[in-house]
PDB file of C-alpha atoms in Angstrom:
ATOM      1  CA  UNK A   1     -67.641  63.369 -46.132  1.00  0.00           C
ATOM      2  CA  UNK A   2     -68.546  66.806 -46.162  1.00  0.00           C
ATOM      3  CA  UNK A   3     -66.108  67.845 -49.100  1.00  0.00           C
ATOM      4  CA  UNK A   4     -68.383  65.105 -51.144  1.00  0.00           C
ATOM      5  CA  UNK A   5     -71.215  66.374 -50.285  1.00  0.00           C
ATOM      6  CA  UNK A   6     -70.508  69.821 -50.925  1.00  0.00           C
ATOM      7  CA  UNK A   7     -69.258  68.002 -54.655  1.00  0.00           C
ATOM      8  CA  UNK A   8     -72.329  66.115 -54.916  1.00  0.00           C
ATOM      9  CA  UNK A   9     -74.829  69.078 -53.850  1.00  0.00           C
ATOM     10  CA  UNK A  10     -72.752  71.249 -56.766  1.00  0.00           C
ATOM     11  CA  UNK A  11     -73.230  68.637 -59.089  1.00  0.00           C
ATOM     12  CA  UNK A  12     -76.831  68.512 -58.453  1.00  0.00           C
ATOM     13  CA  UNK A  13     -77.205  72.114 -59.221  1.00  0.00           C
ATOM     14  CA  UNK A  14     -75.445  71.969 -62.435  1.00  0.00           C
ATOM     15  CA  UNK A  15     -77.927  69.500 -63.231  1.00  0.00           C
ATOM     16  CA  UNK A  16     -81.014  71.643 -62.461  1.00  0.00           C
ATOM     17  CA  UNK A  17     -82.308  70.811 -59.095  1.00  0.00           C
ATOM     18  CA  UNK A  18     -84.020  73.889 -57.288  1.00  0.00           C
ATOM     19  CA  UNK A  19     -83.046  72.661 -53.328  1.00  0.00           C
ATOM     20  CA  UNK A  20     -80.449  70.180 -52.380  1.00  0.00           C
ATOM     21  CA  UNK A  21     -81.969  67.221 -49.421  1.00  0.00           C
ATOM     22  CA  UNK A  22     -79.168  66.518 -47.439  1.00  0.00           C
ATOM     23  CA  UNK A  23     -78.979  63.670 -45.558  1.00  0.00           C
ATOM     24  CA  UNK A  24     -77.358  63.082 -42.165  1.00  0.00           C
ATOM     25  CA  UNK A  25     -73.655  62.095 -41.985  1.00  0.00           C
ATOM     26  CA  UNK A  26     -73.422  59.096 -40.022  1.00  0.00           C
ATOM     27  CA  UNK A  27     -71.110  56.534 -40.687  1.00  0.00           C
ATOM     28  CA  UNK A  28     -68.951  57.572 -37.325  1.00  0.00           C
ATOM     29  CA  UNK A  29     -71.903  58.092 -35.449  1.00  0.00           C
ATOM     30  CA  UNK A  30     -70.439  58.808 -32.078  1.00  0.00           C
ATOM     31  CA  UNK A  31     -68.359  61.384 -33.336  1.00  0.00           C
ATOM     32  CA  UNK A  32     -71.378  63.016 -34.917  1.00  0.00           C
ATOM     33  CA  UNK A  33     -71.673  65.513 -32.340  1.00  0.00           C
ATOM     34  CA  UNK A  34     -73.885  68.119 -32.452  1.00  0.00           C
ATOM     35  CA  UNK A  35     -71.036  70.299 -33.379  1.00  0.00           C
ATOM     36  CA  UNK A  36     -69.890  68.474 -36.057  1.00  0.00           C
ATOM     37  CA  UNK A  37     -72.989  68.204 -37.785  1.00  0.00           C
ATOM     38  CA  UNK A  38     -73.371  72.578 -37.390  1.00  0.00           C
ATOM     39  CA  UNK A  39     -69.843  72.819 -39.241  1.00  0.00           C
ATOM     40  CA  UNK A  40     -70.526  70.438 -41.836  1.00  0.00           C
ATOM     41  CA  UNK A  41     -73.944  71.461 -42.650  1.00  0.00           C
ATOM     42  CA  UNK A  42     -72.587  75.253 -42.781  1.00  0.00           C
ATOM     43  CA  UNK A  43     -69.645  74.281 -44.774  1.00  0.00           C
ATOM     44  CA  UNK A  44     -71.824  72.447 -47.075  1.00  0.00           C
ATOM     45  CA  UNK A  45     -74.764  75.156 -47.284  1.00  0.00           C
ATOM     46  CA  UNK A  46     -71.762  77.912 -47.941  1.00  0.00           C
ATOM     47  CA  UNK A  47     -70.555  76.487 -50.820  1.00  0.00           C
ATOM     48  CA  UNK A  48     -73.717  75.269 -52.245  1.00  0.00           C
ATOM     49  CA  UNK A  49     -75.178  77.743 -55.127  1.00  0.00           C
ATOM     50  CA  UNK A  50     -78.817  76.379 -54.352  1.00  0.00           C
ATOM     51  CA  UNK A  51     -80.787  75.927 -50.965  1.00  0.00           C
ATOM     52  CA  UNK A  52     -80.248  73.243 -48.674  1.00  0.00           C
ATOM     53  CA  UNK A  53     -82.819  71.356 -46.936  1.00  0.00           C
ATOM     54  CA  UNK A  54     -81.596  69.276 -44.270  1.00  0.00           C
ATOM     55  CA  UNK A  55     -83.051  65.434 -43.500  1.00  0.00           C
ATOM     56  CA  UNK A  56     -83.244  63.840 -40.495  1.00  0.00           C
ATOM     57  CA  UNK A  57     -84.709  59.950 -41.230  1.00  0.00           C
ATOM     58  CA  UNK A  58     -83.061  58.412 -38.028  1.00  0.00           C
ATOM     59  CA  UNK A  59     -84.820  54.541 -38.867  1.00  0.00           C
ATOM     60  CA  UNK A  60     -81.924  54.509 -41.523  1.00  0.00           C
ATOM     61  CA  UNK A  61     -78.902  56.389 -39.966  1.00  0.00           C
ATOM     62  CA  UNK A  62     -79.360  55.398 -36.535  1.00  0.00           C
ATOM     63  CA  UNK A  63     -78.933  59.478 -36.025  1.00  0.00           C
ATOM     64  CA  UNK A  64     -81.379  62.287 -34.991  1.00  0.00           C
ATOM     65  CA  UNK A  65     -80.230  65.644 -36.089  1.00  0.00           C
ATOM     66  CA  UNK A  66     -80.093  67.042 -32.456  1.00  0.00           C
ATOM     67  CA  UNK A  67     -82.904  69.556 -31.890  1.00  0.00           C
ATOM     68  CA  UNK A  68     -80.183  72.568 -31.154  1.00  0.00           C
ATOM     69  CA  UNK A  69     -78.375  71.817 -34.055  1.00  0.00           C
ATOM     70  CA  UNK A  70     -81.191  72.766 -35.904  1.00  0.00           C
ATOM     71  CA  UNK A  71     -82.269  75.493 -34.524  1.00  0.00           C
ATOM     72  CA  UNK A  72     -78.468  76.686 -35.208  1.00  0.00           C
ATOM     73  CA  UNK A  73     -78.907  75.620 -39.023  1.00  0.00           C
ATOM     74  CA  UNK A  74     -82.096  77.327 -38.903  1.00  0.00           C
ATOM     75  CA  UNK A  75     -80.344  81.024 -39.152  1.00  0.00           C
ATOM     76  CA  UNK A  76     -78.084  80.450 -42.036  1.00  0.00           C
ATOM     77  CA  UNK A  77     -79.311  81.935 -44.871  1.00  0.00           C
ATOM     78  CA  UNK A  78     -78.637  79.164 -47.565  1.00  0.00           C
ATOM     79  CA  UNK A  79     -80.419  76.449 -44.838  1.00  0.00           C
ATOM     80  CA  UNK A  80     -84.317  76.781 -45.938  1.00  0.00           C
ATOM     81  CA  UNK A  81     -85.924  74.243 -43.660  1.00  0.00           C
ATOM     82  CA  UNK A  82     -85.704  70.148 -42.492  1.00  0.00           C
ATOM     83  CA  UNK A  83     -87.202  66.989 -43.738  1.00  0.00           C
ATOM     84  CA  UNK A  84     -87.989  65.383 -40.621  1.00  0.00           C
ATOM     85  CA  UNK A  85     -89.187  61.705 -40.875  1.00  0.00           C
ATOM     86  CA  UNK A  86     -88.260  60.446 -37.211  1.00  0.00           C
ATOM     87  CA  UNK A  87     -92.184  60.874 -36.204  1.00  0.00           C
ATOM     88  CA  UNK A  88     -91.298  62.607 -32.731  1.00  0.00           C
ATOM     89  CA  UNK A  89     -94.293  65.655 -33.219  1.00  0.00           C
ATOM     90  CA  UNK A  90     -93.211  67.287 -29.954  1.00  0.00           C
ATOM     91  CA  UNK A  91     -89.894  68.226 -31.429  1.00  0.00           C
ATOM     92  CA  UNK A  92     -91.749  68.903 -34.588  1.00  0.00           C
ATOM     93  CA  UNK A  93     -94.153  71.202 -32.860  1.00  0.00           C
ATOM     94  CA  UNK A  94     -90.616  72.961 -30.806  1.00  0.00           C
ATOM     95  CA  UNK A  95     -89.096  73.205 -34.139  1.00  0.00           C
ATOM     96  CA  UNK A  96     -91.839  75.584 -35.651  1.00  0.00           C
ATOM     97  CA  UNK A  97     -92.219  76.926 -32.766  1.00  0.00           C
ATOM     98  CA  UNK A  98     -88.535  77.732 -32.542  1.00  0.00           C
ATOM     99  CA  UNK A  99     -87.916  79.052 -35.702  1.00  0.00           C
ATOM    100  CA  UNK A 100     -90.887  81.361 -36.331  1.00  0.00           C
ATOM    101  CA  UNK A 101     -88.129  84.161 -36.652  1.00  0.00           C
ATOM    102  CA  UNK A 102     -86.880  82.451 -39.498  1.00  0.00           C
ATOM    103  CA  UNK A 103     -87.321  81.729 -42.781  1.00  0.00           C
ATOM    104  CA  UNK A 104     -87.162  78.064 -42.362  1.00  0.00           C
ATOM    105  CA  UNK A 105     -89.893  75.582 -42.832  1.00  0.00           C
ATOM    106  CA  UNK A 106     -90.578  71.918 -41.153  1.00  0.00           C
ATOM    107  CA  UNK A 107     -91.651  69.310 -43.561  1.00  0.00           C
ATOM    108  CA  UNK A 108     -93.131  66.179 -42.087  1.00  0.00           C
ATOM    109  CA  UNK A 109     -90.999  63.386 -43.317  1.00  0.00           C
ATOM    110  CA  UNK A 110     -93.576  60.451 -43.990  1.00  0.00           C
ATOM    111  CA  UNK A 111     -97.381  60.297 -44.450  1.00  0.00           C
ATOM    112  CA  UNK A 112     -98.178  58.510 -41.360  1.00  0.00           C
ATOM    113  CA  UNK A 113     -98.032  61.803 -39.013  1.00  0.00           C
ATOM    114  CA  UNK A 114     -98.924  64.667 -42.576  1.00  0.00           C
ATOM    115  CA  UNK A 115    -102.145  65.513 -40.241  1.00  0.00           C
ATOM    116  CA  UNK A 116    -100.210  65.649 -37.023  1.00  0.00           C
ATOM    117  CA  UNK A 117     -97.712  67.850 -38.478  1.00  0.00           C
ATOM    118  CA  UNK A 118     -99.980  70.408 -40.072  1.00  0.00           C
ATOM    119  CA  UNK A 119    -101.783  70.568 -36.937  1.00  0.00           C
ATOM    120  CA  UNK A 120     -98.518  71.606 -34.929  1.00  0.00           C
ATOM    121  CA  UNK A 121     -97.804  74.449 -37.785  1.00  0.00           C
ATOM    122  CA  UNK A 122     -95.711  72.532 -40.176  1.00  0.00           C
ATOM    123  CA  UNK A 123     -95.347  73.810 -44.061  1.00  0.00           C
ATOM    124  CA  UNK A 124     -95.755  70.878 -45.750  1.00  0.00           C
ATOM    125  CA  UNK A 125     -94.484  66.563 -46.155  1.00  0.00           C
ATOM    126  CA  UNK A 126     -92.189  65.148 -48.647  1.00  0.00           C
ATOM    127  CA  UNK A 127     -93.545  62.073 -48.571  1.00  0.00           C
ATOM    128  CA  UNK A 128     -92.759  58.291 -50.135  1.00  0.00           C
ATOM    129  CA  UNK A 129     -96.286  57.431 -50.113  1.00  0.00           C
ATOM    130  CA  UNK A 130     -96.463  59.766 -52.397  1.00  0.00           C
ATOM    131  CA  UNK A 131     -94.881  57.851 -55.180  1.00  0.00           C
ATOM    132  CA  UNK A 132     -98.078  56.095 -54.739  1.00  0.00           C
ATOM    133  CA  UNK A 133    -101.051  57.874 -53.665  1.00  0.00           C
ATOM    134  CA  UNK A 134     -99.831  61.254 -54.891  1.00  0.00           C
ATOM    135  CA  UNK A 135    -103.377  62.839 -55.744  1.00  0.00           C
ATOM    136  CA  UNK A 136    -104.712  61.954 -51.635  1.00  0.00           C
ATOM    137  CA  UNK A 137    -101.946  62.930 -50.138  1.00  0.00           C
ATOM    138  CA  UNK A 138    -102.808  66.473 -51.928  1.00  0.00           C
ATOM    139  CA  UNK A 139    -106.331  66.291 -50.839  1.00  0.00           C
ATOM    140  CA  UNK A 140    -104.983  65.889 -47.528  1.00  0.00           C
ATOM    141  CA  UNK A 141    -102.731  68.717 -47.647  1.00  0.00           C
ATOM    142  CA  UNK A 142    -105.823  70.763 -48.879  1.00  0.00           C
ATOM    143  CA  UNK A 143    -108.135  69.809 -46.629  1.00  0.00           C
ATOM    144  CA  UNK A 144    -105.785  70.820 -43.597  1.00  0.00           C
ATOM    145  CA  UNK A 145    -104.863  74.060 -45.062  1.00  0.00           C
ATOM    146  CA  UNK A 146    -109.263  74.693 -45.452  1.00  0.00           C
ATOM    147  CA  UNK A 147    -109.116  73.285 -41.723  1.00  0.00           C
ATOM    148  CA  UNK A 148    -111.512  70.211 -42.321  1.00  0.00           C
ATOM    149  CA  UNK A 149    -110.165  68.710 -39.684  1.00  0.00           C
ATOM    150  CA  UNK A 150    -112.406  66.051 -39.595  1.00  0.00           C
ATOM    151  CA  UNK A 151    -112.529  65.392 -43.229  1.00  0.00           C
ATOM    152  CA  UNK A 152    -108.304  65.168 -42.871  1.00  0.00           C
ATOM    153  CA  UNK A 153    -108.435  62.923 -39.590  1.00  0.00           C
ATOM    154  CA  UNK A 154    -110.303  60.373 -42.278  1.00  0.00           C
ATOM    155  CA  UNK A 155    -108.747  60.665 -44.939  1.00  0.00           C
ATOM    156  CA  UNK A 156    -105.420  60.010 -42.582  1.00  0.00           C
ATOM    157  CA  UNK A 157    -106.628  56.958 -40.744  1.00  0.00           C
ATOM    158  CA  UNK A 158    -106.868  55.631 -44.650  1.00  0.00           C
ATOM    159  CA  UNK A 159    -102.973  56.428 -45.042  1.00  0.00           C
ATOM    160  CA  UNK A 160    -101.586  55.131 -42.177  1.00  0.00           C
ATOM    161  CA  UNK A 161    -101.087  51.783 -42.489  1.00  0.00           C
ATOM    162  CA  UNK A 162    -100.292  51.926 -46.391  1.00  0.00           C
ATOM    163  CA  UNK A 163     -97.153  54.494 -45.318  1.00  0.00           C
ATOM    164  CA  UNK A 164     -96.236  52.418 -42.666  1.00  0.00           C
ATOM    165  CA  UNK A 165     -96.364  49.049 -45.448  1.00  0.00           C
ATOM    166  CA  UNK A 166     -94.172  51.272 -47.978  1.00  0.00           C
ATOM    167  CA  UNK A 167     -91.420  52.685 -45.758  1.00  0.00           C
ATOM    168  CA  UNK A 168     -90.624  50.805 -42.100  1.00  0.00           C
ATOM    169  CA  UNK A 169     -92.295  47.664 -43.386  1.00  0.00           C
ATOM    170  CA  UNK A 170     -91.203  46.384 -46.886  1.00  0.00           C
ATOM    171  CA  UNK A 171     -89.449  49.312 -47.760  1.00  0.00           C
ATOM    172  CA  UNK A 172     -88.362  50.420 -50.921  1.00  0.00           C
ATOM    173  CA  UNK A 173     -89.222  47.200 -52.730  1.00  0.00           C
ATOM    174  CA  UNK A 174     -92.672  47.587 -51.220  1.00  0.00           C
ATOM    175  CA  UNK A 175     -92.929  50.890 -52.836  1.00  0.00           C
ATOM    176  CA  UNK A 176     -91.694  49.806 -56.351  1.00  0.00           C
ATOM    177  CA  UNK A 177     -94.328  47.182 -56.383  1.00  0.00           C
ATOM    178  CA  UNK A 178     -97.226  49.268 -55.070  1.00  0.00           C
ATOM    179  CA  UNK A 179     -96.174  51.927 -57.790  1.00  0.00           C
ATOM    180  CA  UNK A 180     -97.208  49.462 -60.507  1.00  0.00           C
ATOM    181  CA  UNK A 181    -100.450  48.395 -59.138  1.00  0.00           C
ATOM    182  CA  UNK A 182    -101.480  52.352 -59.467  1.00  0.00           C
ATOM    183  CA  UNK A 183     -99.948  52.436 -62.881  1.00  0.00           C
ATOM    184  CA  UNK A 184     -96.446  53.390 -62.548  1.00  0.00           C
ATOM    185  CA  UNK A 185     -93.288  52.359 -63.197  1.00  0.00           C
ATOM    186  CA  UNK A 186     -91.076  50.651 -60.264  1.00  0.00           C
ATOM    187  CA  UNK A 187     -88.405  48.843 -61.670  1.00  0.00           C
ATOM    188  CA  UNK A 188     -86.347  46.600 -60.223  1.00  0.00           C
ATOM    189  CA  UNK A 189     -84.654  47.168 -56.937  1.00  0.00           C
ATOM    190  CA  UNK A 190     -81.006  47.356 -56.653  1.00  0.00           C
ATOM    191  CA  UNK A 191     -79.211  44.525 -55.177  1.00  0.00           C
ATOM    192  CA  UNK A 192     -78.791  43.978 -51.654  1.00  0.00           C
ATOM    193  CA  UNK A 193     -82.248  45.098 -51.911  1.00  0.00           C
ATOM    194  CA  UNK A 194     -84.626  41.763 -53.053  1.00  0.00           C
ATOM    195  CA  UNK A 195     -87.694  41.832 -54.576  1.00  0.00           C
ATOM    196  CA  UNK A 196     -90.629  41.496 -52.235  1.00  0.00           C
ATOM    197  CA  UNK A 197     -91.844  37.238 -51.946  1.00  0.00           C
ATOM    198  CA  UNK A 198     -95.088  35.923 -53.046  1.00  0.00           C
ATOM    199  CA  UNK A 199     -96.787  36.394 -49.549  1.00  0.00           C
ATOM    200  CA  UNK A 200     -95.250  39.730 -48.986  1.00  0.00           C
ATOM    201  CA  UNK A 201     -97.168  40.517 -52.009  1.00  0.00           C
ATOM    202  CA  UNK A 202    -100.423  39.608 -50.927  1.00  0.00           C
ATOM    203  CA  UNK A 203     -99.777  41.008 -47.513  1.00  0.00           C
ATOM    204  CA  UNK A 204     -99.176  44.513 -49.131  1.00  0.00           C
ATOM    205  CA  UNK A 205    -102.118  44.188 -51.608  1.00  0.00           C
ATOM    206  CA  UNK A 206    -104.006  43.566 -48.346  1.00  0.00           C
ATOM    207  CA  UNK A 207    -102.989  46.516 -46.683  1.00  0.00           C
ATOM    208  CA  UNK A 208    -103.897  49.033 -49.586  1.00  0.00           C
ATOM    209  CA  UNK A 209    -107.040  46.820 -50.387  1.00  0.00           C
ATOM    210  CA  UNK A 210    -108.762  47.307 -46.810  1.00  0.00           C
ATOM    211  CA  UNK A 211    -108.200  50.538 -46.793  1.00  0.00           C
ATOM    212  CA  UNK A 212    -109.754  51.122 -50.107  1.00  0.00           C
ATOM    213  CA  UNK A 213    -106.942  52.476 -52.409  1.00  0.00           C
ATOM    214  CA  UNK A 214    -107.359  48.894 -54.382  1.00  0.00           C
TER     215      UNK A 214
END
């Protein structure tokens, strides 16, 4: 509900966060028009006293923030850019290229396409993987700012699968278990989430073994 969210994103402030990520309505998806997500996002970036980033992760809402909508967003002056994790680069690539008047900035949404993104003109990732392999991800934001491009295509092949094994894959209990193997804490995951099974285990050590993080 949007007069939650603008709540919430108030809340959030008070607490001492710089930028607020807002996530997609979607429960009523098919009345979540393009129109309706415009209003709410306005009403919610109006009343908000600190940025708003908006976040499009369609594998969990089942909704894409529709390309015009954000390029609407993208001229309010309390909207400072989009999360986008639904991999499509072409409407990653239209995005920056549609909003070079503003000052708005694309971040890729998930490690697996960091490279791709960069390449297209993106500003940066907020990544999961990142909970993880913090200190490459960097390196790979480094090396495509010094345009190693070859260096970065590497060091992203090495990524890939890993992202994919953290977010689409096992998910969040995935992540919380590949967190402690690098010497963090994960935790338990909150129910209807389960813990990860013995052979899911092994199959996600496998995946960050042969690519040489373990």
């Amino acid at each position: 509900a949007t007069q939650a969210t603008v709540e919430l994103t108030a809340s959030m402030a008070g607490a001492g966060a710089d930028v607020a990520l807002v996530v997609t309505p979607c429960y009523y998806r098919g009345s979540m028009s393009s129109a309706a997500l415009v209003r709410h996002y306005t009403e919610v970036a109006d009343a908000s006293p600190i940025p708003v980033v908006l976040y499009s992760v369609p594998a969990n809402t089942g909704l894409d923030l529709p390309l015009e909508a954000v390029l609407t967003l993208a001229r309010h002056p309390n909207i400072i850019g989009i999360k986008d994790s639904g991999g499509d680069i072409t409407r990653m690539g239209l995005m920056v290229h549609k909003t070079q008047r503003e000052d708005f900035q694309v971040l890729a949404g998930s490690a697996g396409f960091l490279l791709a993104s960069y390449a297209l003109g993106a500003s940066g990732g907020v990544c999961a993987l990142a909970n993880v392999l913090g200190a490459p991800l960097c390196q790979l934001d480094r090396l495509c700012r010094e345009e190693r491009w070859q260096d970065a295509r590497s060091l992203q092949h090495r990524l890939i699968e890993p992202n994919t094994a953290v977010t689409r894959q096992f998910g969040v209990p995935g992540l919380k278990k590949a967190m402690e193997w690098f010497g963090y804490y994960g935790g338990p995951c909150r129910a209807p989430l389960a813990p990860l099974s013995p052979p899911q285990v092994e199959e996600l050590r496998g995946t960050f073994t042969g690519n040489g993080w373990l």
